[in-house]
């Protein structure tokens, strides 16, 4: 795996999460809010949790720790959405967005690149 490939894996992930936070603050329609709270955030949280498990399994403990933190952040977004705490959900998404560069760097370091 090359540095370019690692970069492509997460190219724009943080920016996409930042954009979602901005959409939330601008106001989500009920259907979108329901989809995020009832499905998308739950699935994303589970996938990050799975990633954490497998990153630890393959010997990338720093990356695993970051993915676990990401899962916890995203999981808390679900509660904020259900509770109607849009400001909190958006702030947490911005905190999550900031972790993607760290994850990319940790995966690259674990791969020796």
mmCIF file with all atom_site columns, N, CA and C in Angstrom, residues 55-99:
data_model
loop_
_atom_site.group_PDB
_atom_site.id
_atom_site.type_symbol
_atom_site.label_atom_id
_atom_site.label_alt_id
_atom_site.label_comp_id
_atom_site.label_asym_id
_atom_site.label_entity_id
_atom_site.label_seq_id
_atom_site.pdbx_PDB_ins_code
_atom_site.Cartn_x
_atom_site.Cartn_y
_atom_site.Cartn_z
_atom_site.occupancy
_atom_site.B_iso_or_equiv
_atom_site.pdbx_formal_charge
_atom_site.auth_seq_id
_atom_site.auth_comp_id
_atom_site.auth_asym_id
_atom_site.auth_atom_id
_atom_site.pdbx_PDB_model_num
ATOM 1   N N  . UNK A 1 55 ? -8.602  -3.213 13.223 1.00 0.00 ? 55 UNK A N  1
ATOM 2   C CA . UNK A 1 55 ? -7.320  -2.515 13.250 1.00 0.00 ? 55 UNK A CA 1
ATOM 3   C C  . UNK A 1 55 ? -6.470  -3.029 14.414 1.00 0.00 ? 55 UNK A C  1
ATOM 4   N N  . UNK A 1 56 ? -7.087  -3.273 15.546 1.00 0.00 ? 56 UNK A N  1
ATOM 5   C CA . UNK A 1 56 ? -6.353  -3.850 16.685 1.00 0.00 ? 56 UNK A CA 1
ATOM 6   C C  . UNK A 1 56 ? -5.868  -5.251 16.343 1.00 0.00 ? 56 UNK A C  1
ATOM 7   N N  . UNK A 1 57 ? -6.722  -6.021 15.678 1.00 0.00 ? 57 UNK A N  1
ATOM 8   C CA . UNK A 1 57 ? -6.394  -7.402 15.315 1.00 0.00 ? 57 UNK A CA 1
ATOM 9   C C  . UNK A 1 57 ? -5.188  -7.481 14.382 1.00 0.00 ? 57 UNK A C  1
ATOM 10  N N  . UNK A 1 58 ? -5.045  -6.507 13.488 1.00 0.00 ? 58 UNK A N  1
ATOM 11  C CA . UNK A 1 58 ? -3.939  -6.550 12.522 1.00 0.00 ? 58 UNK A CA 1
ATOM 12  C C  . UNK A 1 58 ? -2.705  -5.799 13.014 1.00 0.00 ? 58 UNK A C  1
ATOM 13  N N  . UNK A 1 59 ? -2.718  -5.378 14.268 1.00 0.00 ? 59 UNK A N  1
ATOM 14  C CA . UNK A 1 59 ? -1.524  -4.759 14.835 1.00 0.00 ? 59 UNK A CA 1
ATOM 15  C C  . UNK A 1 59 ? -1.405  -3.265 14.615 1.00 0.00 ? 59 UNK A C  1
ATOM 16  N N  . UNK A 1 60 ? -2.531  -2.583 14.568 1.00 0.00 ? 60 UNK A N  1
ATOM 17  C CA . UNK A 1 60 ? -2.520  -1.123 14.427 1.00 0.00 ? 60 UNK A CA 1
ATOM 18  C C  . UNK A 1 60 ? -3.268  -0.515 15.623 1.00 0.00 ? 60 UNK A C  1
ATOM 19  N N  . UNK A 1 61 ? -2.676  -0.632 16.821 1.00 0.00 ? 61 UNK A N  1
ATOM 20  C CA . UNK A 1 61 ? -3.401  -0.210 18.020 1.00 0.00 ? 61 UNK A CA 1
ATOM 21  C C  . UNK A 1 61 ? -3.721  1.281  18.065 1.00 0.00 ? 61 UNK A C  1
ATOM 22  N N  . UNK A 1 62 ? -2.846  2.122  17.544 1.00 0.00 ? 62 UNK A N  1
ATOM 23  C CA . UNK A 1 62 ? -3.129  3.564  17.554 1.00 0.00 ? 62 UNK A CA 1
ATOM 24  C C  . UNK A 1 62 ? -4.324  3.877  16.657 1.00 0.00 ? 62 UNK A C  1
ATOM 25  N N  . UNK A 1 63 ? -4.344  3.269  15.475 1.00 0.00 ? 63 UNK A N  1
ATOM 26  C CA . UNK A 1 63 ? -5.476  3.459  14.572 1.00 0.00 ? 63 UNK A CA 1
ATOM 27  C C  . UNK A 1 63 ? -6.746  2.891  15.185 1.00 0.00 ? 63 UNK A C  1
ATOM 28  N N  . UNK A 1 64 ? -6.635  1.759  15.869 1.00 0.00 ? 64 UNK A N  1
ATOM 29  C CA . UNK A 1 64 ? -7.796  1.148  16.523 1.00 0.00 ? 64 UNK A CA 1
ATOM 30  C C  . UNK A 1 64 ? -8.367  2.076  17.592 1.00 0.00 ? 64 UNK A C  1
ATOM 31  N N  . UNK A 1 65 ? -7.498  2.702  18.338 1.00 0.00 ? 65 UNK A N  1
ATOM 32  C CA . UNK A 1 65 ? -7.948  3.623  19.383 1.00 0.00 ? 65 UNK A CA 1
ATOM 33  C C  . UNK A 1 65 ? -8.677  4.821  18.782 1.00 0.00 ? 65 UNK A C  1
ATOM 34  N N  . UNK A 1 66 ? -8.172  5.328  17.681 1.00 0.00 ? 66 UNK A N  1
ATOM 35  C CA . UNK A 1 66 ? -8.819  6.462  17.020 1.00 0.00 ? 66 UNK A CA 1
ATOM 36  C C  . UNK A 1 66 ? -10.178 6.055  16.470 1.00 0.00 ? 66 UNK A C  1
ATOM 37  N N  . UNK A 1 67 ? -10.261 4.898  15.823 1.00 0.00 ? 67 UNK A N  1
ATOM 38  C CA . UNK A 1 67 ? -11.542 4.418  15.292 1.00 0.00 ? 67 UNK A CA 1
ATOM 39  C C  . UNK A 1 67 ? -12.550 4.197  16.418 1.00 0.00 ? 67 UNK A C  1
ATOM 40  N N  . UNK A 1 68 ? -12.088 3.703  17.556 1.00 0.00 ? 68 UNK A N  1
ATOM 41  C CA . UNK A 1 68 ? -12.977 3.519  18.704 1.00 0.00 ? 68 UNK A CA 1
ATOM 42  C C  . UNK A 1 68 ? -13.512 4.869  19.184 1.00 0.00 ? 68 UNK A C  1
ATOM 43  N N  . UNK A 1 69 ? -12.642 5.856  19.253 1.00 0.00 ? 69 UNK A N  1
ATOM 44  C CA . UNK A 1 69 ? -13.051 7.205  19.649 1.00 0.00 ? 69 UNK A CA 1
ATOM 45  C C  . UNK A 1 69 ? -14.064 7.760  18.643 1.00 0.00 ? 69 UNK A C  1
ATOM 46  N N  . UNK A 1 70 ? -13.799 7.529  17.355 1.00 0.00 ? 70 UNK A N  1
ATOM 47  C CA . UNK A 1 70 ? -14.734 7.982  16.324 1.00 0.00 ? 70 UNK A CA 1
ATOM 48  C C  . UNK A 1 70 ? -16.106 7.326  16.516 1.00 0.00 ? 70 UNK A C  1
ATOM 49  N N  . UNK A 1 71 ? -16.122 6.035  16.797 1.00 0.00 ? 71 UNK A N  1
ATOM 50  C CA . UNK A 1 71 ? -17.383 5.328  17.006 1.00 0.00 ? 71 UNK A CA 1
ATOM 51  C C  . UNK A 1 71 ? -18.154 5.922  18.183 1.00 0.00 ? 71 UNK A C  1
ATOM 52  N N  . UNK A 1 72 ? -17.448 6.243  19.239 1.00 0.00 ? 72 UNK A N  1
ATOM 53  C CA . UNK A 1 72 ? -18.106 6.830  20.408 1.00 0.00 ? 72 UNK A CA 1
ATOM 54  C C  . UNK A 1 72 ? -18.658 8.221  20.100 1.00 0.00 ? 72 UNK A C  1
ATOM 55  N N  . UNK A 1 73 ? -17.883 8.998  19.354 1.00 0.00 ? 73 UNK A N  1
ATOM 56  C CA . UNK A 1 73 ? -18.374 10.324 18.961 1.00 0.00 ? 73 UNK A CA 1
ATOM 57  C C  . UNK A 1 73 ? -19.631 10.203 18.106 1.00 0.00 ? 73 UNK A C  1
ATOM 58  N N  . UNK A 1 74 ? -19.560 9.378  17.079 1.00 0.00 ? 74 UNK A N  1
ATOM 59  C CA . UNK A 1 74 ? -20.701 9.248  16.181 1.00 0.00 ? 74 UNK A CA 1
ATOM 60  C C  . UNK A 1 74 ? -21.906 8.668  16.905 1.00 0.00 ? 74 UNK A C  1
ATOM 61  N N  . UNK A 1 75 ? -21.680 7.726  17.800 1.00 0.00 ? 75 UNK A N  1
ATOM 62  C CA . UNK A 1 75 ? -22.783 7.181  18.583 1.00 0.00 ? 75 UNK A CA 1
ATOM 63  C C  . UNK A 1 75 ? -23.489 8.252  19.398 1.00 0.00 ? 75 UNK A C  1
ATOM 64  N N  . UNK A 1 76 ? -22.743 9.196  19.922 1.00 0.00 ? 76 UNK A N  1
ATOM 65  C CA . UNK A 1 76 ? -23.365 10.264 20.705 1.00 0.00 ? 76 UNK A CA 1
ATOM 66  C C  . UNK A 1 76 ? -24.169 11.209 19.820 1.00 0.00 ? 76 UNK A C  1
ATOM 67  N N  . UNK A 1 77 ? -23.841 11.269 18.541 1.00 0.00 ? 77 UNK A N  1
ATOM 68  C CA . UNK A 1 77 ? -24.618 12.092 17.608 1.00 0.00 ? 77 UNK A CA 1
ATOM 69  C C  . UNK A 1 77 ? -26.043 11.548 17.492 1.00 0.00 ? 77 UNK A C  1
ATOM 70  N N  . UNK A 1 78 ? -26.189 10.229 17.516 1.00 0.00 ? 78 UNK A N  1
ATOM 71  C CA . UNK A 1 78 ? -27.532 9.646  17.428 1.00 0.00 ? 78 UNK A CA 1
ATOM 72  C C  . UNK A 1 78 ? -28.405 10.146 18.582 1.00 0.00 ? 78 UNK A C  1
ATOM 73  N N  . UNK A 1 79 ? -27.879 10.107 19.793 1.00 0.00 ? 79 UNK A N  1
ATOM 74  C CA . UNK A 1 79 ? -28.649 10.600 20.931 1.00 0.00 ? 79 UNK A CA 1
ATOM 75  C C  . UNK A 1 79 ? -29.027 12.064 20.732 1.00 0.00 ? 79 UNK A C  1
ATOM 76  N N  . UNK A 1 80 ? -28.063 12.871 20.315 1.00 0.00 ? 80 UNK A N  1
ATOM 77  C CA . UNK A 1 80 ? -28.334 14.296 20.129 1.00 0.00 ? 80 UNK A CA 1
ATOM 78  C C  . UNK A 1 80 ? -29.432 14.520 19.090 1.00 0.00 ? 80 UNK A C  1
ATOM 79  N N  . UNK A 1 81 ? -29.403 13.744 18.004 1.00 0.00 ? 81 UNK A N  1
ATOM 80  C CA . UNK A 1 81 ? -30.439 13.885 16.979 1.00 0.00 ? 81 UNK A CA 1
ATOM 81  C C  . UNK A 1 81 ? -31.814 13.502 17.526 1.00 0.00 ? 81 UNK A C  1
ATOM 82  N N  . UNK A 1 82 ? -31.889 12.387 18.224 1.00 0.00 ? 82 UNK A N  1
ATOM 83  C CA . UNK A 1 82 ? -33.165 11.925 18.774 1.00 0.00 ? 82 UNK A CA 1
ATOM 84  C C  . UNK A 1 82 ? -33.696 12.919 19.805 1.00 0.00 ? 82 UNK A C  1
ATOM 85  N N  . UNK A 1 83 ? -32.794 13.500 20.592 1.00 0.00 ? 83 UNK A N  1
ATOM 86  C CA . UNK A 1 83 ? -33.191 14.454 21.633 1.00 0.00 ? 83 UNK A CA 1
ATOM 87  C C  . UNK A 1 83 ? -33.466 15.849 21.075 1.00 0.00 ? 83 UNK A C  1
ATOM 88  N N  . UNK A 1 84 ? -33.239 16.041 19.772 1.00 0.00 ? 84 UNK A N  1
ATOM 89  C CA . UNK A 1 84 ? -33.478 17.350 19.167 1.00 0.00 ? 84 UNK A CA 1
ATOM 90  C C  . UNK A 1 84 ? -32.392 18.367 19.457 1.00 0.00 ? 84 UNK A C  1
ATOM 91  N N  . UNK A 1 85 ? -31.222 17.893 19.843 1.00 0.00 ? 85 UNK A N  1
ATOM 92  C CA . UNK A 1 85 ? -30.096 18.777 20.184 1.00 0.00 ? 85 UNK A CA 1
ATOM 93  C C  . UNK A 1 85 ? -29.184 18.957 18.964 1.00 0.00 ? 85 UNK A C  1
ATOM 94  N N  . UNK A 1 86 ? -29.689 19.715 18.004 1.00 0.00 ? 86 UNK A N  1
ATOM 95  C CA . UNK A 1 86 ? -28.990 19.888 16.734 1.00 0.00 ? 86 UNK A CA 1
ATOM 96  C C  . UNK A 1 86 ? -27.625 20.545 16.910 1.00 0.00 ? 86 UNK A C  1
ATOM 97  N N  . UNK A 1 87 ? -27.539 21.538 17.748 1.00 0.00 ? 87 UNK A N  1
ATOM 98  C CA . UNK A 1 87 ? -26.262 22.227 17.975 1.00 0.00 ? 87 UNK A CA 1
ATOM 99  C C  . UNK A 1 87 ? -25.211 21.259 18.516 1.00 0.00 ? 87 UNK A C  1
ATOM 100 N N  . UNK A 1 88 ? -25.620 20.418 19.452 1.00 0.00 ? 88 UNK A N  1
ATOM 101 C CA . UNK A 1 88 ? -24.703 19.437 20.027 1.00 0.00 ? 88 UNK A CA 1
ATOM 102 C C  . UNK A 1 88 ? -24.278 18.410 18.984 1.00 0.00 ? 88 UNK A C  1
ATOM 103 N N  . UNK A 1 89 ? -25.247 17.937 18.189 1.00 0.00 ? 89 UNK A N  1
ATOM 104 C CA . UNK A 1 89 ? -24.934 16.963 17.136 1.00 0.00 ? 89 UNK A CA 1
ATOM 105 C C  . UNK A 1 89 ? -23.929 17.546 16.155 1.00 0.00 ? 89 UNK A C  1
ATOM 106 N N  . UNK A 1 90 ? -24.139 18.773 15.738 1.00 0.00 ? 90 UNK A N  1
ATOM 107 C CA . UNK A 1 90 ? -23.232 19.410 14.778 1.00 0.00 ? 90 UNK A CA 1
ATOM 108 C C  . UNK A 1 90 ? -21.844 19.622 15.385 1.00 0.00 ? 90 UNK A C  1
ATOM 109 N N  . UNK A 1 91 ? -21.785 20.035 16.631 1.00 0.00 ? 91 UNK A N  1
ATOM 110 C CA . UNK A 1 91 ? -20.490 20.235 17.296 1.00 0.00 ? 91 UNK A CA 1
ATOM 111 C C  . UNK A 1 91 ? -19.734 18.913 17.408 1.00 0.00 ? 91 UNK A C  1
ATOM 112 N N  . UNK A 1 92 ? -20.445 17.840 17.706 1.00 0.00 ? 92 UNK A N  1
ATOM 113 C CA . UNK A 1 92 ? -19.807 16.526 17.814 1.00 0.00 ? 92 UNK A CA 1
ATOM 114 C C  . UNK A 1 92 ? -19.323 16.058 16.453 1.00 0.00 ? 92 UNK A C  1
ATOM 115 N N  . UNK A 1 93 ? -20.106 16.312 15.406 1.00 0.00 ? 93 UNK A N  1
ATOM 116 C CA . UNK A 1 93 ? -19.654 15.960 14.056 1.00 0.00 ? 93 UNK A CA 1
ATOM 117 C C  . UNK A 1 93 ? -18.388 16.723 13.687 1.00 0.00 ? 93 UNK A C  1
ATOM 118 N N  . UNK A 1 94 ? -18.295 17.964 14.079 1.00 0.00 ? 94 UNK A N  1
ATOM 119 C CA . UNK A 1 94 ? -17.068 18.735 13.794 1.00 0.00 ? 94 UNK A CA 1
ATOM 120 C C  . UNK A 1 94 ? -15.875 18.156 14.550 1.00 0.00 ? 94 UNK A C  1
ATOM 121 N N  . UNK A 1 95 ? -16.109 17.692 15.762 1.00 0.00 ? 95 UNK A N  1
ATOM 122 C CA . UNK A 1 95 ? -15.044 17.037 16.524 1.00 0.00 ? 95 UNK A CA 1
ATOM 123 C C  . UNK A 1 95 ? -14.640 15.739 15.820 1.00 0.00 ? 95 UNK A C  1
ATOM 124 N N  . UNK A 1 96 ? -15.617 14.988 15.331 1.00 0.00 ? 96 UNK A N  1
ATOM 125 C CA . UNK A 1 96 ? -15.338 13.760 14.589 1.00 0.00 ? 96 UNK A CA 1
ATOM 126 C C  . UNK A 1 96 ? -14.546 14.048 13.323 1.00 0.00 ? 96 UNK A C  1
ATOM 127 N N  . UNK A 1 97 ? -14.927 15.076 12.598 1.00 0.00 ? 97 UNK A N  1
ATOM 128 C CA . UNK A 1 97 ? -14.249 15.420 11.339 1.00 0.00 ? 97 UNK A CA 1
ATOM 129 C C  . UNK A 1 97 ? -12.751 15.624 11.549 1.00 0.00 ? 97 UNK A C  1
ATOM 130 N N  . UNK A 1 98 ? -12.409 16.207 12.671 1.00 0.00 ? 98 UNK A N  1
ATOM 131 C CA . UNK A 1 98 ? -11.003 16.508 12.956 1.00 0.00 ? 98 UNK A CA 1
ATOM 132 C C  . UNK A 1 98 ? -10.163 15.258 13.205 1.00 0.00 ? 98 UNK A C  1
ATOM 133 N N  . UNK A 1 99 ? -10.800 14.095 13.393 1.00 0.00 ? 99 UNK A N  1
ATOM 134 C CA . UNK A 1 99 ? -10.049 12.878 13.702 1.00 0.00 ? 99 UNK A CA 1
ATOM 135 C C  . UNK A 1 99 ? -9.612  12.091 12.468 1.00 0.00 ? 99 UNK A C  1
#
